[in-house]
Tab-separated table of C-alpha atoms in Angstrom:
chain	number	residue	atom	x	y	z
K	1	UNK	CA	-22.428	51.488	-13.638
K	2	UNK	CA	-21.195	47.586	-14.000
K	3	UNK	CA	-23.390	46.063	-11.272
K	4	UNK	CA	-26.191	48.594	-11.522
K	5	UNK	CA	-26.983	47.390	-7.964
K	6	UNK	CA	-30.268	47.772	-6.652
K	7	UNK	CA	-29.667	49.692	-2.855
K	8	UNK	CA	-26.599	51.484	-2.170
K	9	UNK	CA	-25.760	51.279	1.539
K	10	UNK	CA	-22.918	54.144	2.374
K	11	UNK	CA	-22.415	52.775	5.455
K	12	UNK	CA	-21.449	56.623	7.608
K	13	UNK	CA	-19.170	59.005	8.542
K	14	UNK	CA	-19.534	60.906	4.671
K	15	UNK	CA	-19.188	63.585	6.004
K	16	UNK	CA	-15.948	64.747	8.459
K	17	UNK	CA	-16.808	68.007	9.959
K	18	UNK	CA	-14.390	68.296	12.458
K	19	UNK	CA	-15.123	72.202	13.436
K	20	UNK	CA	-18.628	71.150	14.980
K	21	UNK	CA	-16.673	70.168	17.870
K	22	UNK	CA	-14.168	70.821	20.777
K	23	UNK	CA	-13.584	66.761	21.853
K	24	UNK	CA	-9.994	67.167	19.593
K	25	UNK	CA	-7.900	69.406	18.151
K	26	UNK	CA	-8.516	71.829	15.060
K	27	UNK	CA	-5.693	73.388	13.197
K	28	UNK	CA	-5.759	75.627	11.096
K	29	UNK	CA	-6.450	72.789	8.153
K	30	UNK	CA	-9.541	72.696	9.225
K	31	UNK	CA	-10.883	76.239	9.174
K	32	UNK	CA	-14.020	77.128	6.896
K	33	UNK	CA	-14.013	72.849	5.292
K	34	UNK	CA	-17.638	72.478	6.429
K	35	UNK	CA	-18.939	74.208	3.134
K	36	UNK	CA	-17.110	73.175	-0.034
K	37	UNK	CA	-17.160	69.671	1.907
K	38	UNK	CA	-21.315	69.569	1.226
K	39	UNK	CA	-20.985	71.034	-2.460
K	40	UNK	CA	-17.900	68.012	-2.526
K	41	UNK	CA	-20.726	65.887	-1.358
K	42	UNK	CA	-23.471	66.646	-3.290
K	43	UNK	CA	-21.352	66.442	-6.220
K	44	UNK	CA	-20.792	62.970	-5.635
K	45	UNK	CA	-24.417	62.159	-4.692
K	46	UNK	CA	-25.338	63.216	-7.687
K	47	UNK	CA	-22.481	60.729	-9.481
K	48	UNK	CA	-23.781	58.639	-7.573
K	49	UNK	CA	-27.661	58.544	-8.644
K	50	UNK	CA	-26.258	59.401	-12.533
K	51	UNK	CA	-24.657	55.623	-11.968
K	52	UNK	CA	-27.670	53.841	-10.692
K	53	UNK	CA	-30.812	55.519	-11.457
K	54	UNK	CA	-33.132	53.369	-10.350
K	55	UNK	CA	-31.609	52.318	-7.763
K	56	UNK	CA	-32.243	53.071	-3.378
K	57	UNK	CA	-30.078	54.998	-1.398
K	58	UNK	CA	-29.220	55.183	1.811
K	59	UNK	CA	-26.750	57.736	3.864
K	60	UNK	CA	-26.273	56.550	7.430
K	61	UNK	CA	-25.350	59.402	9.783
K	62	UNK	CA	-22.199	58.344	11.578
K	63	UNK	CA	-20.257	59.916	14.991
K	64	UNK	CA	-19.018	62.486	12.720
K	65	UNK	CA	-22.386	63.554	10.604
K	66	UNK	CA	-23.308	63.269	14.261
K	67	UNK	CA	-21.192	66.279	15.017
K	68	UNK	CA	-23.222	68.800	13.494
K	69	UNK	CA	-26.619	67.409	15.616
K	70	UNK	CA	-24.989	67.476	19.170
K	71	UNK	CA	-23.025	70.789	18.558
K	72	UNK	CA	-26.724	72.321	18.708
K	73	UNK	CA	-28.333	69.828	20.817
K	74	UNK	CA	-25.805	71.310	23.210
K	75	UNK	CA	-25.130	74.824	22.435
K	76	UNK	CA	-28.215	76.066	20.620
K	77	UNK	CA	-31.215	73.430	20.986
K	78	UNK	CA	-33.711	76.092	19.116
K	79	UNK	CA	-31.784	75.551	15.903
K	80	UNK	CA	-31.485	72.827	15.739
K	81	UNK	CA	-35.071	71.166	14.982
K	82	UNK	CA	-35.755	74.893	12.930
K	83	UNK	CA	-36.698	75.176	9.514
K	84	UNK	CA	-37.559	77.304	6.993
K	85	UNK	CA	-42.114	78.203	7.160
K	86	UNK	CA	-41.843	77.137	3.167
K	87	UNK	CA	-39.229	74.225	3.699
K	88	UNK	CA	-41.967	71.802	6.589
K	89	UNK	CA	-41.667	69.134	5.155
K	90	UNK	CA	-37.995	69.207	4.562
K	91	UNK	CA	-35.539	67.808	7.375
K	92	UNK	CA	-34.752	70.742	9.881
K	93	UNK	CA	-32.417	73.951	8.155
K	94	UNK	CA	-29.280	72.830	10.434
K	95	UNK	CA	-28.931	68.874	9.691
K	96	UNK	CA	-26.831	67.082	7.363
K	97	UNK	CA	-29.784	65.659	4.640
K	98	UNK	CA	-30.983	68.400	3.892
K	99	UNK	CA	-27.318	70.836	3.820
K	100	UNK	CA	-26.971	67.524	1.501
K	101	UNK	CA	-29.978	68.311	-0.124
K	102	UNK	CA	-30.873	64.020	-0.750
K	103	UNK	CA	-34.285	64.997	-1.379
K	104	UNK	CA	-33.686	66.240	-4.530
K	105	UNK	CA	-31.197	63.409	-5.060
K	106	UNK	CA	-34.072	60.928	-3.846
K	107	UNK	CA	-31.370	59.716	-1.658
K	108	UNK	CA	-32.767	58.132	1.718
K	109	UNK	CA	-31.633	59.537	5.241
K	110	UNK	CA	-30.681	56.425	8.159
K	111	UNK	CA	-30.243	59.074	10.883
K	112	UNK	CA	-30.268	57.884	14.860
K	113	UNK	CA	-26.918	57.476	15.312
K	114	UNK	CA	-26.076	55.250	17.024
K	115	UNK	CA	-28.865	53.031	16.677
K	116	UNK	CA	-30.050	53.461	12.274
K	117	UNK	CA	-30.092	50.334	10.640
K	118	UNK	CA	-31.450	48.709	7.207
K	119	UNK	CA	-30.972	44.904	6.781
K	120	UNK	CA	-30.560	43.296	3.835
K	121	UNK	CA	-32.039	39.587	4.046
K	122	UNK	CA	-30.385	38.524	7.169
K	123	UNK	CA	-27.194	41.435	7.035
K	124	UNK	CA	-28.094	44.000	9.972
K	125	UNK	CA	-26.341	47.419	7.986
K	126	UNK	CA	-24.885	49.221	10.417
K	127	UNK	CA	-22.608	52.597	11.601
K	128	UNK	CA	-20.843	51.251	13.926
K	129	UNK	CA	-19.684	52.040	17.138
K	130	UNK	CA	-16.584	50.290	18.126
K	131	UNK	CA	-13.490	50.290	17.145
K	132	UNK	CA	-9.983	48.570	18.635
K	133	UNK	CA	-7.024	49.083	17.302
K	134	UNK	CA	-5.502	45.712	17.471
K	135	UNK	CA	-6.115	43.611	13.547
K	136	UNK	CA	-9.491	42.002	13.543
K	137	UNK	CA	-10.253	43.263	16.961
K	138	UNK	CA	-13.590	45.848	16.144
K	139	UNK	CA	-15.525	42.443	14.007
K	140	UNK	CA	-14.548	40.424	17.097
K	141	UNK	CA	-16.183	43.288	19.932
K	142	UNK	CA	-19.508	42.992	17.780
K	143	UNK	CA	-19.367	39.472	17.067
K	144	UNK	CA	-19.308	38.219	20.614
K	145	UNK	CA	-22.249	40.517	21.738
K	146	UNK	CA	-24.150	39.291	18.756
K	147	UNK	CA	-26.482	36.680	17.324
K	148	UNK	CA	-27.340	38.658	13.821
K	149	UNK	CA	-25.163	38.888	10.459
K	150	UNK	CA	-23.619	42.103	10.446
K	151	UNK	CA	-21.374	44.724	8.303
K	152	UNK	CA	-21.235	48.128	9.677
K	153	UNK	CA	-18.460	50.968	8.507
K	154	UNK	CA	-16.674	53.686	11.100
K	155	UNK	CA	-13.107	51.584	11.102
K	156	UNK	CA	-11.637	52.067	7.954
K	157	UNK	CA	-10.302	49.150	7.924
K	158	UNK	CA	-11.225	45.299	6.370
K	159	UNK	CA	-12.469	42.617	8.480
K	160	UNK	CA	-14.309	39.641	9.029
K	161	UNK	CA	-14.521	37.725	12.054
K	162	UNK	CA	-16.999	34.499	12.764
K	163	UNK	CA	-18.313	32.518	15.464
K	164	UNK	CA	-20.171	28.746	14.974
K	165	UNK	CA	-23.697	28.792	17.760
K	166	UNK	CA	-25.469	26.075	18.337
K	167	UNK	CA	-29.240	26.403	18.714
K	168	UNK	CA	-32.510	24.134	18.580
K	169	UNK	CA	-32.465	23.448	14.614
K	170	UNK	CA	-28.679	23.285	14.746
K	171	UNK	CA	-25.476	24.681	14.096
K	172	UNK	CA	-25.087	28.283	12.062
K	173	UNK	CA	-22.451	30.554	11.622
K	174	UNK	CA	-22.896	34.183	12.341
K	175	UNK	CA	-20.511	36.205	10.682
K	176	UNK	CA	-19.277	40.260	11.597
K	177	UNK	CA	-17.772	42.517	8.842
K	178	UNK	CA	-15.971	45.366	9.217
K	179	UNK	CA	-15.729	47.635	5.670
K	180	UNK	CA	-12.666	49.948	5.079
K	181	UNK	CA	-13.366	53.314	3.560
K	182	UNK	CA	-13.835	55.097	0.103
K	183	UNK	CA	-11.980	58.081	1.554
K	184	UNK	CA	-8.412	58.577	0.471
K	185	UNK	CA	-5.555	56.727	2.899
K	186	UNK	CA	-2.642	58.517	1.516
K	187	UNK	CA	-2.359	60.798	3.797
K	188	UNK	CA	-4.189	64.075	1.886
K	189	UNK	CA	-6.916	64.425	4.211
K	190	UNK	CA	-6.797	67.287	7.067
K	191	UNK	CA	-6.054	65.127	10.346
K	192	UNK	CA	-4.999	62.051	8.715
K	193	UNK	CA	-1.695	60.445	8.113
K	194	UNK	CA	0.369	58.401	5.593
K	195	UNK	CA	1.085	55.678	8.853
K	196	UNK	CA	-2.908	55.526	9.949
K	197	UNK	CA	-3.663	52.363	8.900
K	198	UNK	CA	-6.908	52.617	7.159
K	199	UNK	CA	-7.796	50.547	4.060
K	200	UNK	CA	-10.336	51.780	0.890
K	201	UNK	CA	-13.141	49.115	-0.683
K	202	UNK	CA	-16.109	48.099	-0.514
K	203	UNK	CA	-18.630	45.405	-0.710
K	204	UNK	CA	-21.147	43.668	-2.813
K	205	UNK	CA	-24.121	41.672	-1.521
K	206	UNK	CA	-26.362	39.079	-2.302
K	207	UNK	CA	-29.120	38.433	-0.597
K	208	UNK	CA	-32.044	36.649	-0.236
K	209	UNK	CA	-35.149	37.046	2.526
K	210	UNK	CA	-32.673	34.163	4.163
K	211	UNK	CA	-29.522	34.322	3.226
K	212	UNK	CA	-27.096	36.648	1.899
K	213	UNK	CA	-23.065	36.227	0.125
K	214	UNK	CA	-20.883	39.967	0.482
K	215	UNK	CA	-18.122	39.732	-1.494
K	216	UNK	CA	-15.431	42.221	-0.146
K	217	UNK	CA	-13.809	43.853	-2.925
K	218	UNK	CA	-10.577	46.016	-2.088
K	219	UNK	CA	-9.434	49.787	-3.848
K	220	UNK	CA	-5.817	49.277	-4.312
K	221	UNK	CA	-3.598	52.203	-6.061
K	222	UNK	CA	-6.792	53.364	-7.027
K	223	UNK	CA	-8.055	50.866	-9.016
K	224	UNK	CA	-10.301	47.564	-8.005
K	225	UNK	CA	-10.511	44.142	-9.303
């Protein structure tokens, strides 16, 4: 409400969908979480939309959001693109954008994880598909393999790594940002621990067609400056 941005990008893993994968152990605390999570997520998005009624808003598909699509593709392919007869213009019935009713809120969905992306001037936004337990390691892994400025989520930690490269027109600096999470980090989340090296926060980006400034904003004990 204070900033009134023209664009809001939610960089993925908006839903956990723990019960839609068998890759990890699923303890009883995860049981029957899908429906309440969808309702809480929709309520959160309604508050975001009310705060910035004129802004463009996108949610990026993260690897956790992708769990629903992956489960359907693996075990029930016919349901993957199934739509109700009177909703043919909407996303498939069993999909995150449809279950969150994004069309009602005027919120976009950037799917095709891990390739979904959006640019703010020269800054590439995406969910991300790298993760390192070494502080700064995730951003370092990206910056060694890109010629673009980028910002991603995924690792729930704040990182920035840069490198200078020489081009035909001179030197330029490439910066890669990993942005922290808006999730609770005090251990209350199912499957989470207070010992997880997570950080809370967001970022404000000012940009033109060819330049940008990214300002990380830390959330500490529920407050931000």
